[in-house]
mmCIF file of C-alpha atoms in Angstrom:
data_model
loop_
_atom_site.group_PDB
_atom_site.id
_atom_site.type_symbol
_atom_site.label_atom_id
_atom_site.label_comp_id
_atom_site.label_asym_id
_atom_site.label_seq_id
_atom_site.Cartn_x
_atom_site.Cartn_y
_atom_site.Cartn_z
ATOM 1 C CA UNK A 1 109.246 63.853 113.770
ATOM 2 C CA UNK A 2 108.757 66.732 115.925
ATOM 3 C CA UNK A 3 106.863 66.650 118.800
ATOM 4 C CA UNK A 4 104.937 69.767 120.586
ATOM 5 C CA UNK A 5 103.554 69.738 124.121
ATOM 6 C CA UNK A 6 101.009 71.740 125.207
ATOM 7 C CA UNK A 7 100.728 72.196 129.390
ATOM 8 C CA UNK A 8 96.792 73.393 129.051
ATOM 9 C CA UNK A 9 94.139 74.057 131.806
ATOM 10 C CA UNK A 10 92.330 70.362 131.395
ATOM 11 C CA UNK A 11 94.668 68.511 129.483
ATOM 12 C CA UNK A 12 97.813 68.064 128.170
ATOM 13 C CA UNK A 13 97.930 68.550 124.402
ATOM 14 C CA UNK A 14 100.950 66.791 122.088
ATOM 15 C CA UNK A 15 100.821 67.446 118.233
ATOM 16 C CA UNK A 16 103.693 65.330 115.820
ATOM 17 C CA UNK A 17 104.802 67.890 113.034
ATOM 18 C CA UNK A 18 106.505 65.329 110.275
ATOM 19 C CA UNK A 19 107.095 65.917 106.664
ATOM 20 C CA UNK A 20 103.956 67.624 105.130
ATOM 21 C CA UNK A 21 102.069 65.193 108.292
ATOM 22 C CA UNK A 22 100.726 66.771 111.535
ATOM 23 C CA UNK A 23 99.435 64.734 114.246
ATOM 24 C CA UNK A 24 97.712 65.139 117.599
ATOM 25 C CA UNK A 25 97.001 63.673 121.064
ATOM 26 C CA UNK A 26 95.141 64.898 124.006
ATOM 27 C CA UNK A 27 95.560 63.227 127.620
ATOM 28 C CA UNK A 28 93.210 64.806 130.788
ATOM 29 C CA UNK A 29 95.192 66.415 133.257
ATOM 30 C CA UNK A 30 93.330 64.212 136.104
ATOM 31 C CA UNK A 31 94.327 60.947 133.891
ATOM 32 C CA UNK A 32 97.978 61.674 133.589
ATOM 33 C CA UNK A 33 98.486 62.839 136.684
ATOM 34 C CA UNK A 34 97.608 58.680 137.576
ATOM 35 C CA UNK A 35 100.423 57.573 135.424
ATOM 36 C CA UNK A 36 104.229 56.601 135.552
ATOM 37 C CA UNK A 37 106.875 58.104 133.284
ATOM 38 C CA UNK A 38 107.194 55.177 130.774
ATOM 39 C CA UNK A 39 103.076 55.410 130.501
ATOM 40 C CA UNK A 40 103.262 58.449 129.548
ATOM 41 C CA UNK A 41 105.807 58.157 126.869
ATOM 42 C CA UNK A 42 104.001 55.090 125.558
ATOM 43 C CA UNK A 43 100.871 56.940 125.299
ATOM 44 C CA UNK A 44 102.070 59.892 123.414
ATOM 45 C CA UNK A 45 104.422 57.983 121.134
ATOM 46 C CA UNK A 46 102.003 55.451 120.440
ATOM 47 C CA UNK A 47 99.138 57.921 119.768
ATOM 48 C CA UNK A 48 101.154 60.191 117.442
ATOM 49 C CA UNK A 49 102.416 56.877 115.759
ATOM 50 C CA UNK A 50 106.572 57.554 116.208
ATOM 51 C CA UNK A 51 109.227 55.359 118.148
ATOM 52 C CA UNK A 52 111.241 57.410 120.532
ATOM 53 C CA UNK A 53 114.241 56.986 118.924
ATOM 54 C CA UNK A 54 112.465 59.213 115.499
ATOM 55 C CA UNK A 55 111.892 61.768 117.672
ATOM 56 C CA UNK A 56 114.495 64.991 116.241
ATOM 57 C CA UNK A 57 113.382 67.493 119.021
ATOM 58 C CA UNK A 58 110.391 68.392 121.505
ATOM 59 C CA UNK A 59 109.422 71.306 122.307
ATOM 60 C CA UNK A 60 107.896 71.429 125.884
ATOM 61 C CA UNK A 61 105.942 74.396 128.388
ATOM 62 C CA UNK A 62 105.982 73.832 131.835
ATOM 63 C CA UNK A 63 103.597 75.989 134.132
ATOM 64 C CA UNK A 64 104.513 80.216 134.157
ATOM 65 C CA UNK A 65 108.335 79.577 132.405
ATOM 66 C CA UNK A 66 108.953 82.446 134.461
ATOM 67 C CA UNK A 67 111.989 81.194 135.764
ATOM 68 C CA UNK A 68 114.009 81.303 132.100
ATOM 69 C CA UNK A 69 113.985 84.077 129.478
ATOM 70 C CA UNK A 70 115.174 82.220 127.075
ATOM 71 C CA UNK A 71 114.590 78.909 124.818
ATOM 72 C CA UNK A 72 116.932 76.295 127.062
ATOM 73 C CA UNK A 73 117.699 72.893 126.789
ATOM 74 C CA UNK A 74 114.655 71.269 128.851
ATOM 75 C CA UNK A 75 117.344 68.842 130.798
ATOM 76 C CA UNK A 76 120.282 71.490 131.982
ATOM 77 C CA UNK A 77 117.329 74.280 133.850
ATOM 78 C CA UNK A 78 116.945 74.076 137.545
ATOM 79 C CA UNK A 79 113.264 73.594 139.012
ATOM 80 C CA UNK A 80 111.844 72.897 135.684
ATOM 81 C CA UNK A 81 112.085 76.561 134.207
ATOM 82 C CA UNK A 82 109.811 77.992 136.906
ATOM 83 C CA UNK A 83 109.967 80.168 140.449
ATOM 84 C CA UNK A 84 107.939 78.644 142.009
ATOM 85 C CA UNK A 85 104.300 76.330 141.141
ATOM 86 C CA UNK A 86 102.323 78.561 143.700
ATOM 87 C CA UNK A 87 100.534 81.129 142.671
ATOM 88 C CA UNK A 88 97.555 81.289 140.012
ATOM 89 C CA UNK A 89 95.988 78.384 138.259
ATOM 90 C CA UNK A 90 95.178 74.649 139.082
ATOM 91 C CA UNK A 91 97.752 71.910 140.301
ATOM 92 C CA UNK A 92 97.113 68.329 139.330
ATOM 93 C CA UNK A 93 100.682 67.364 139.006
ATOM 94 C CA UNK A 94 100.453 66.334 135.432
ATOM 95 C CA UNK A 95 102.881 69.102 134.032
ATOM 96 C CA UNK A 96 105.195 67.795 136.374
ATOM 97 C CA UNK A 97 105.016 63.616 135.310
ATOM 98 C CA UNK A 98 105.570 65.067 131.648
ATOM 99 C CA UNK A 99 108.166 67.323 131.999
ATOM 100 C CA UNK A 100 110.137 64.575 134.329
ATOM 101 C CA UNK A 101 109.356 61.594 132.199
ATOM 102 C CA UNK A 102 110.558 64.145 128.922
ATOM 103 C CA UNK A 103 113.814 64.839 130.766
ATOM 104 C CA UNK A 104 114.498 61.275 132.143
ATOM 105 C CA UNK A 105 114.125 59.827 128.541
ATOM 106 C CA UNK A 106 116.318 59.705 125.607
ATOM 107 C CA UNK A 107 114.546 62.589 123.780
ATOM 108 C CA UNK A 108 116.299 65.829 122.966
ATOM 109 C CA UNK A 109 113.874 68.792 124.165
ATOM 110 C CA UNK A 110 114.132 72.071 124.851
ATOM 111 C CA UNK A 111 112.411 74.060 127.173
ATOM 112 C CA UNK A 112 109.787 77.088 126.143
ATOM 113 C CA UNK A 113 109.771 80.239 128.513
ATOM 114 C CA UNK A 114 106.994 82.786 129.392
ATOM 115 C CA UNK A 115 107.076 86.362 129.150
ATOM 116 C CA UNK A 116 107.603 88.198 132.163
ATOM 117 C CA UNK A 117 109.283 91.150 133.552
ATOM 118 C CA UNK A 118 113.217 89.473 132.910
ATOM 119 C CA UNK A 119 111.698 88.835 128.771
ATOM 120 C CA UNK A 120 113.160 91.434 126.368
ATOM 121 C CA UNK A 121 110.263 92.752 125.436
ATOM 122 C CA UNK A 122 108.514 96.272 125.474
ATOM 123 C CA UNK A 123 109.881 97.205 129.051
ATOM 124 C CA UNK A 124 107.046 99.372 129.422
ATOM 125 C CA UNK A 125 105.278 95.924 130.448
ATOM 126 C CA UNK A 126 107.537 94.858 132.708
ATOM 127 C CA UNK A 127 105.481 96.611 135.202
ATOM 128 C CA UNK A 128 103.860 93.382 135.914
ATOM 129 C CA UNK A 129 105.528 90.582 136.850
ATOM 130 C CA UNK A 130 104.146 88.050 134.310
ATOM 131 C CA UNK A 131 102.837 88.367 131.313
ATOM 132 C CA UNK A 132 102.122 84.814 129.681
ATOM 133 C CA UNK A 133 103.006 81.536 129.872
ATOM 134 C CA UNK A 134 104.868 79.492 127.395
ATOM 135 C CA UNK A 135 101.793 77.369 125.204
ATOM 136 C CA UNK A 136 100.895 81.101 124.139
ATOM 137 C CA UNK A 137 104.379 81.166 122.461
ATOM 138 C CA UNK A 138 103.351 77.733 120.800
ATOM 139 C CA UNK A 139 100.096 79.664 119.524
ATOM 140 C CA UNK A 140 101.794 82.774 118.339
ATOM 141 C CA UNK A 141 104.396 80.654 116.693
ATOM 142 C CA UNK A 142 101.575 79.144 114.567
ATOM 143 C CA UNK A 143 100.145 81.977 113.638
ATOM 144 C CA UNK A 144 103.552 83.453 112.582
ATOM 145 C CA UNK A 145 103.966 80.160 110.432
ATOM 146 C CA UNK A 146 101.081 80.945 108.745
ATOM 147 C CA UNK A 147 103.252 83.500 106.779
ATOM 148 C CA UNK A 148 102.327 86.731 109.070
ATOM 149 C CA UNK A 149 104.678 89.221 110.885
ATOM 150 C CA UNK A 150 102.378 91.491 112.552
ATOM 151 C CA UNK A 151 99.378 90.089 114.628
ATOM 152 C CA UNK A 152 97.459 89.561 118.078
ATOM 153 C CA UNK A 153 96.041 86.602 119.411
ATOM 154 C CA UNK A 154 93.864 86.392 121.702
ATOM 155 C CA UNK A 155 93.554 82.820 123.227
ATOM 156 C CA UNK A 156 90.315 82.804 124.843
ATOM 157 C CA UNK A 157 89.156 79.505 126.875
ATOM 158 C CA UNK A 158 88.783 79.516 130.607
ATOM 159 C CA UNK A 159 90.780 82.410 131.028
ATOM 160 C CA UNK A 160 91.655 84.932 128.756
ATOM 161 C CA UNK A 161 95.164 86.054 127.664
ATOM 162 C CA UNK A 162 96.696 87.933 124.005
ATOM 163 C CA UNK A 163 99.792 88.367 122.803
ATOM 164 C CA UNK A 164 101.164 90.832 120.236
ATOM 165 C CA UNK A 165 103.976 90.123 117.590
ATOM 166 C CA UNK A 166 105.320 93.083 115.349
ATOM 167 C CA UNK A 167 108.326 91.972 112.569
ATOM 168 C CA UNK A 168 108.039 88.289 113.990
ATOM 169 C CA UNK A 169 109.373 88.843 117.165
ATOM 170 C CA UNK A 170 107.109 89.112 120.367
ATOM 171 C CA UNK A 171 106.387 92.623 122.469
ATOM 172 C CA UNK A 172 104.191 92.106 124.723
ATOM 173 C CA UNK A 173 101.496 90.353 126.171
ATOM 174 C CA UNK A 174 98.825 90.544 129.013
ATOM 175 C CA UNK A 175 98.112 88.158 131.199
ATOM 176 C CA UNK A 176 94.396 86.642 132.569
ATOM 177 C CA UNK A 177 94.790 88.071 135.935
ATOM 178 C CA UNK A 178 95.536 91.203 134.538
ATOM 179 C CA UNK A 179 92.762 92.412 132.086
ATOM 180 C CA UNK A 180 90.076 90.226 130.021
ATOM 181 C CA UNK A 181 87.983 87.670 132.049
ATOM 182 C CA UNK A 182 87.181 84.087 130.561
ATOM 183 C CA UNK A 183 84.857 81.724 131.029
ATOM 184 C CA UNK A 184 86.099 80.689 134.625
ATOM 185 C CA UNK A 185 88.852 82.700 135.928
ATOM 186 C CA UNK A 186 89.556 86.608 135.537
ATOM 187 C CA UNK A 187 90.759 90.148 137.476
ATOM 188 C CA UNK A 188 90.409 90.189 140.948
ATOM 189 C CA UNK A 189 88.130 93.022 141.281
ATOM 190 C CA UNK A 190 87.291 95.298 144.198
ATOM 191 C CA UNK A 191 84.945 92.640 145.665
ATOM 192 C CA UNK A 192 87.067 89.958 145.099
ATOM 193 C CA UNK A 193 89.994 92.155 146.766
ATOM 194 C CA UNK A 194 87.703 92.876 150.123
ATOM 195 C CA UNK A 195 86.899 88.813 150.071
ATOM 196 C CA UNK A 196 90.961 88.547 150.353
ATOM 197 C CA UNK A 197 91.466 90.893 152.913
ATOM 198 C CA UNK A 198 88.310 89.403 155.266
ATOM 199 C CA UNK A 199 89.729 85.773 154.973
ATOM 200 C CA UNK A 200 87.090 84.512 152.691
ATOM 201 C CA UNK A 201 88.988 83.009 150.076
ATOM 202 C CA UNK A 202 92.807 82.712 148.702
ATOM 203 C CA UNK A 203 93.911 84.986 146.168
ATOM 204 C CA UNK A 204 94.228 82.234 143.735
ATOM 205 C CA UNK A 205 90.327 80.927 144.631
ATOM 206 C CA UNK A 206 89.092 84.724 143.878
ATOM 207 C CA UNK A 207 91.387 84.292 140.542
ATOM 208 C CA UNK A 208 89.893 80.570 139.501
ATOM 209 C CA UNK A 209 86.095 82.315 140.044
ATOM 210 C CA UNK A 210 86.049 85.757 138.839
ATOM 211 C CA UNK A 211 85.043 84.204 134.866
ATOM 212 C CA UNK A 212 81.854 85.977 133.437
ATOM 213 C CA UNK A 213 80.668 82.109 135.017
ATOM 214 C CA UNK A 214 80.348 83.521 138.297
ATOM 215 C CA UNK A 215 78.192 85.944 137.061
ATOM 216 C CA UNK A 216 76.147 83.781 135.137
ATOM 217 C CA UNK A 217 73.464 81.126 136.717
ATOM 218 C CA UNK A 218 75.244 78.257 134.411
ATOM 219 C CA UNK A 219 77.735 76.194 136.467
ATOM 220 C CA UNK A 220 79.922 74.942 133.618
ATOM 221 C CA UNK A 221 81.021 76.159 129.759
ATOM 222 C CA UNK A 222 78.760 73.289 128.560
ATOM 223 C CA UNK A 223 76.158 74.073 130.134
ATOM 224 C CA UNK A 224 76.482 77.666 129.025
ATOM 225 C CA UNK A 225 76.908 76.206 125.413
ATOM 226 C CA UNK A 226 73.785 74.094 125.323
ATOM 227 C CA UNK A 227 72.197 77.392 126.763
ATOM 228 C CA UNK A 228 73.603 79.488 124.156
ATOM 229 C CA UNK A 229 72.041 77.117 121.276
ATOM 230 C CA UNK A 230 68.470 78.033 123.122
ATOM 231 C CA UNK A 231 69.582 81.626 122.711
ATOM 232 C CA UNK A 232 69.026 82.154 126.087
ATOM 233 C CA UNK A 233 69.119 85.600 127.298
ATOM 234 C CA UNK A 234 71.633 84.921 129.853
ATOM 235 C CA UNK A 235 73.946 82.462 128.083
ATOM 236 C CA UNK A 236 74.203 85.382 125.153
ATOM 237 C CA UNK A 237 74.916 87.953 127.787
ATOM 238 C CA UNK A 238 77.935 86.339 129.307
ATOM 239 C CA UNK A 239 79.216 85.258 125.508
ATOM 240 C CA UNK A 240 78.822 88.974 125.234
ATOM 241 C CA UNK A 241 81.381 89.727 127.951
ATOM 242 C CA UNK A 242 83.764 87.673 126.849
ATOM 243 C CA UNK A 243 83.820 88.681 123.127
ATOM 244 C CA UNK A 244 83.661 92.626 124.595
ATOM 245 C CA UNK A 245 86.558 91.701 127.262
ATOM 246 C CA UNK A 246 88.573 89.941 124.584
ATOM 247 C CA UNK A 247 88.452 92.526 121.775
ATOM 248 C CA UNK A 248 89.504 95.468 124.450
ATOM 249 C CA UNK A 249 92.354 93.661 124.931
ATOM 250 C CA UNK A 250 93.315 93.328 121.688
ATOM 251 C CA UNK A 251 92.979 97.159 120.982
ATOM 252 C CA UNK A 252 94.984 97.887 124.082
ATOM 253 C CA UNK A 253 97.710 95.521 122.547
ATOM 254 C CA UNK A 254 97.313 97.221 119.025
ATOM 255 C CA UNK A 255 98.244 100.342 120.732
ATOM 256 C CA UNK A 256 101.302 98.541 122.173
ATOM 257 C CA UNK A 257 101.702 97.561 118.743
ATOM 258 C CA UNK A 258 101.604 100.725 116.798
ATOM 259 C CA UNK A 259 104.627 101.962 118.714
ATOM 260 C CA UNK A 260 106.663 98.931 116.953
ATOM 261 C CA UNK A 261 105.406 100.093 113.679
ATOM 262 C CA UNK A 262 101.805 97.884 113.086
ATOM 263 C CA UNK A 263 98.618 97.275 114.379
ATOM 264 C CA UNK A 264 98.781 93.609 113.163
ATOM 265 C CA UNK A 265 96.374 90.777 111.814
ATOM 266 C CA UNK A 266 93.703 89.321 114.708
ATOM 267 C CA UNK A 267 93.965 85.774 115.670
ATOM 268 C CA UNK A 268 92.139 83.779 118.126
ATOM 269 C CA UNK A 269 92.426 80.876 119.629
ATOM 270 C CA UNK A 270 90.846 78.309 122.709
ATOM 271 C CA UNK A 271 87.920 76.963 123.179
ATOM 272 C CA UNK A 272 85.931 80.094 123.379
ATOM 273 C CA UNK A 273 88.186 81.924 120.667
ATOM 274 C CA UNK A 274 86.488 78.926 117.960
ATOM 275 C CA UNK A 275 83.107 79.635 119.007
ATOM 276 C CA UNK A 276 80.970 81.701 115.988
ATOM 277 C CA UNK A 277 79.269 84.084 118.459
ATOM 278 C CA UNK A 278 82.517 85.083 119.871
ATOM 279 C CA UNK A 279 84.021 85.359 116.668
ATOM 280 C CA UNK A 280 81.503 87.701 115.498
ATOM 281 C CA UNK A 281 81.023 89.590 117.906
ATOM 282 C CA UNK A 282 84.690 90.507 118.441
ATOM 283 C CA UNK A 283 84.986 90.948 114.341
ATOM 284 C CA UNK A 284 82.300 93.858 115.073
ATOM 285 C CA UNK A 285 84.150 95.384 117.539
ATOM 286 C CA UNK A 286 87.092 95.113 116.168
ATOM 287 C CA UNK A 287 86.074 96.117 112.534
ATOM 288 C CA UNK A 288 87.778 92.937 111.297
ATOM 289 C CA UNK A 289 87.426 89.396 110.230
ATOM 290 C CA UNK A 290 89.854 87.463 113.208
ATOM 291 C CA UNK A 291 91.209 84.273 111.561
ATOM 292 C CA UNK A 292 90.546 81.288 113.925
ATOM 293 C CA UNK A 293 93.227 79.641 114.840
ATOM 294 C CA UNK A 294 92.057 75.719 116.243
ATOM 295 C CA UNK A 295 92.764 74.516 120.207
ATOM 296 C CA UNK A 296 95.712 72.714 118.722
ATOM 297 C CA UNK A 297 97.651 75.564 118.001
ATOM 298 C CA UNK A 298 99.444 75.450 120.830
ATOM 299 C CA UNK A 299 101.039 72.287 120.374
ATOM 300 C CA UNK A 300 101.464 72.510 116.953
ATOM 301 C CA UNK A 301 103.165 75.692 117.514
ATOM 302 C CA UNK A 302 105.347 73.870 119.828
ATOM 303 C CA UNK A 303 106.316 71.524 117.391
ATOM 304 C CA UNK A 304 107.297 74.094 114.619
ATOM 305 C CA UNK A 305 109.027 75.991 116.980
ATOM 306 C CA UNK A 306 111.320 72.016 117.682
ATOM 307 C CA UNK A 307 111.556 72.087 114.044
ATOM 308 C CA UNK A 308 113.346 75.241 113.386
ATOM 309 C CA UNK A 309 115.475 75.062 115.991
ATOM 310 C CA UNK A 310 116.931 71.997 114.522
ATOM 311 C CA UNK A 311 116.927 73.753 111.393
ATOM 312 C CA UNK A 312 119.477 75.922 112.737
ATOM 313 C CA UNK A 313 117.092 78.977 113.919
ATOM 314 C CA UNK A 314 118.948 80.787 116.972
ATOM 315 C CA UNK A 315 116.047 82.975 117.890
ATOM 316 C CA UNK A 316 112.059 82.115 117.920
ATOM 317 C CA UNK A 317 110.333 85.041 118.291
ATOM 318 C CA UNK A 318 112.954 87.416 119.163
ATOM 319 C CA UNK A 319 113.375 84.753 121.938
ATOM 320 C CA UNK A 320 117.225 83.495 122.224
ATOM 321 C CA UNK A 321 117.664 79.632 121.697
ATOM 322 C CA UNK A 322 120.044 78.163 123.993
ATOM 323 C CA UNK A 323 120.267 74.571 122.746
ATOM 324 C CA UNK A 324 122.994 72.646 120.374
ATOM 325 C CA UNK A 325 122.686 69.062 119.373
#
C-alpha cells in the first residue's frame, strides 16, 4: 500500500491507495498533537488496515515546504523541508509528531514541497515569496489522475488558495494571503494593515481573521451552514463572497494559464469548494460546470503521487523527484 498524508488546517488527513482499494483516516490536529510517535503510527496503520512493514512509500507535507523545491527523501532534509514554522497559519504541533514519528520509523517516505519563489514555475510569480503549500500538490495530483492536463483548482475551506496545471506540470499558484478570502482567514487589507502598524494585533492574527467570517455575525462555518439552510440573508451573502472571491481567482490563474497554451478544466476542492451554493455560484461566474473534487483529495493525491514514484516516475508535476529505493 501507499500511504498519503495530508497536514490540513483541523486535522491531519491519511488516505491508503492499494490495488483498485483506497482508504482513509482523519485524526484532529488538537488530538494528535496529545500523542507519542508509536500512537500515531498505530492509529494510522490500524485505521487504514496495513502493517508497517506493507507500506511501499508515503508521501508526506509538512507546513509551507518552502524550504525544498523539489520531491526529497522525507529522512535526508534539514528542519523538516521548511524555513522556518513562523509565519501564517495555526501551530498545534501535530505536523511536527507526524513528520518525526514518519522519519523515526521504518517507512520509506518522501517529502512533498510547496511552491514558492525557488519552484520552477512561471517566474513571473516569483514576485511573492510563497505561493502554496504542499497538500495542494496532493489535490492537483488527483485531479491530474483523473486523466486531465490542463486545469485549476481552487481549494476553498478556511482559507482560500488555486493552483493552475497546463501539460501536467504545475505554473503557478496563489496563495490565501495573497488574493481570495475563505471562510476564516484572508488578505490583510488596508484596515487590517493600520491594526498592524498601531500594535493591535500580529500580522498572522489579522491573517487568521480577515475570512468573509469576520464580516459576518456567525462565529463559526457551522453555524454559517445551519444559517445558510434558513436561507438567511446574511449567511447567503458571505457564501456569496466566497464563491465571487474564489472564481476571480481562478480567471486570474486562467490568464496565467493561457500564456502556457490553455485555460484548463475547473476543479474545486475543501470544505467550502463541496458545498452546492458555492459550486453554483462559481459555475455562473465562471460559465462552467467545476467538477468537485472531495476533502480527501489531498491525501489521496499524496498517495498517488507515493505510487508513481515507486513506479519509476522522476518528475510529479514538473516537480523533480529526488528519492531512490
Amino acid at each position: 500500500m501507499f500511504i498519503g498524508v495530508d497536514h490540513g488546517t483541523n486535522a491531519m488527513r491519511f488516505a491508503g491507495v492499494g490495488k483498485g482499494d483506497v482508504k482513509t483516516f482523519e485524526l484532529p490536529r488538537s488530538e494528535v498533537a496529545s500523542m507519542s510517535g508509536p500512537e500515531i503510527l498505530d492509529s494510522f496503520t490500524s485505521n487504514l488496515g496495513v502493517d508497517i512493514s506493507d507500506i511501499e512509500l508515503a508521501a508526506v507535507t509538512y507546513s509551507m515546504g518552502d524550504g525544498i523545491a523539489a520531491i526529497e527523501d522525507l529522512k535526508d532534509v534539514s528542519s523538516r523541508g521548511v524555513i522556518s514554522i513562523e509565519g501564517v497559519g495555526k501551530k498545534t504541533g501535530a505536523g511536527t509528531r507526524i513528520f518525526d514519528a514518519i522519519k523515526e520509523s521504518v517507512i520509506p517516505a518522501v517529502l512533498i514541497p510547496g511552491i514558492h519563489s525557488k519552484s520552477n514555475t512561471d517566474p513571473r510569480m516569483n514576485v511573492f515569496s510563497h505561493s502554496t503549500s504542499p497538500e495542494k500538490i496532493g489535490i492537483a495530483y488527483n485531479a491530474y489522475c483523473r486523466g486531465v492536463d490542463d486545469f485549476v483548482v481552487s481549494d476553498i475551506s478556511s482559507n482560500t488558495v488555486t493552483v493552475g496545471v497546463c501539460g501536467g506540470k504545475l505554473v503557478g499558484a496563489i496563495d490565501a494571503c495573497i488574493f481570495a478570502p475563505g471562510t476564516q482567514h484572508g488578505p490583510l487589507d488596508l484596515e487590517a494593515i493600520r491594526d498592524v502598524d498601531a500594535g493591535k494585533c500580529s500580522a498572522n492574527d489579522a491573517f487568521m481573521n480577515a475570512g468573509v467570517l469576520s464580516r459576518s455575525p456567525y462565529s463559526s462555518v457551522n453555524e454559517l451552514l445551519e444559517a445558510l439552510k434558513g436561507k438567511e440573508d446574511e449567511a447567503v451573502l458571505a457564501m456569496d463572497r466566497i464563491s465571487l472571491f474564489a472564481a476571480m481567482e481562478i480567471a486570474a490563474m486562467q490568464v496565467l494559464m493561457e500564456d502556457h497554451g490553455a485555460r484548463g478544466e475547473v476543479f474545486l476542492a475543501g470544505s467550502m469548494g463541496e458545498e452546492d451554493h458555492v459550486v453554483g455560484r462559481i459555475g455562473r461566474h465562471m460559465g462552467v460546470t467545476p467538477a468537485v473534487l472531495g476533502k480527501w483529495s489531498a491525501s489521496i493525491g499524496c498517495a498517488e503521487i507515493a505510487r508513481d514514484i515507486a513506479g519509476g516516475a522522476g518528475r510529479i508535476l514538473g516537480l523533480d523527484v529526488n528519492f531512490s529505493f
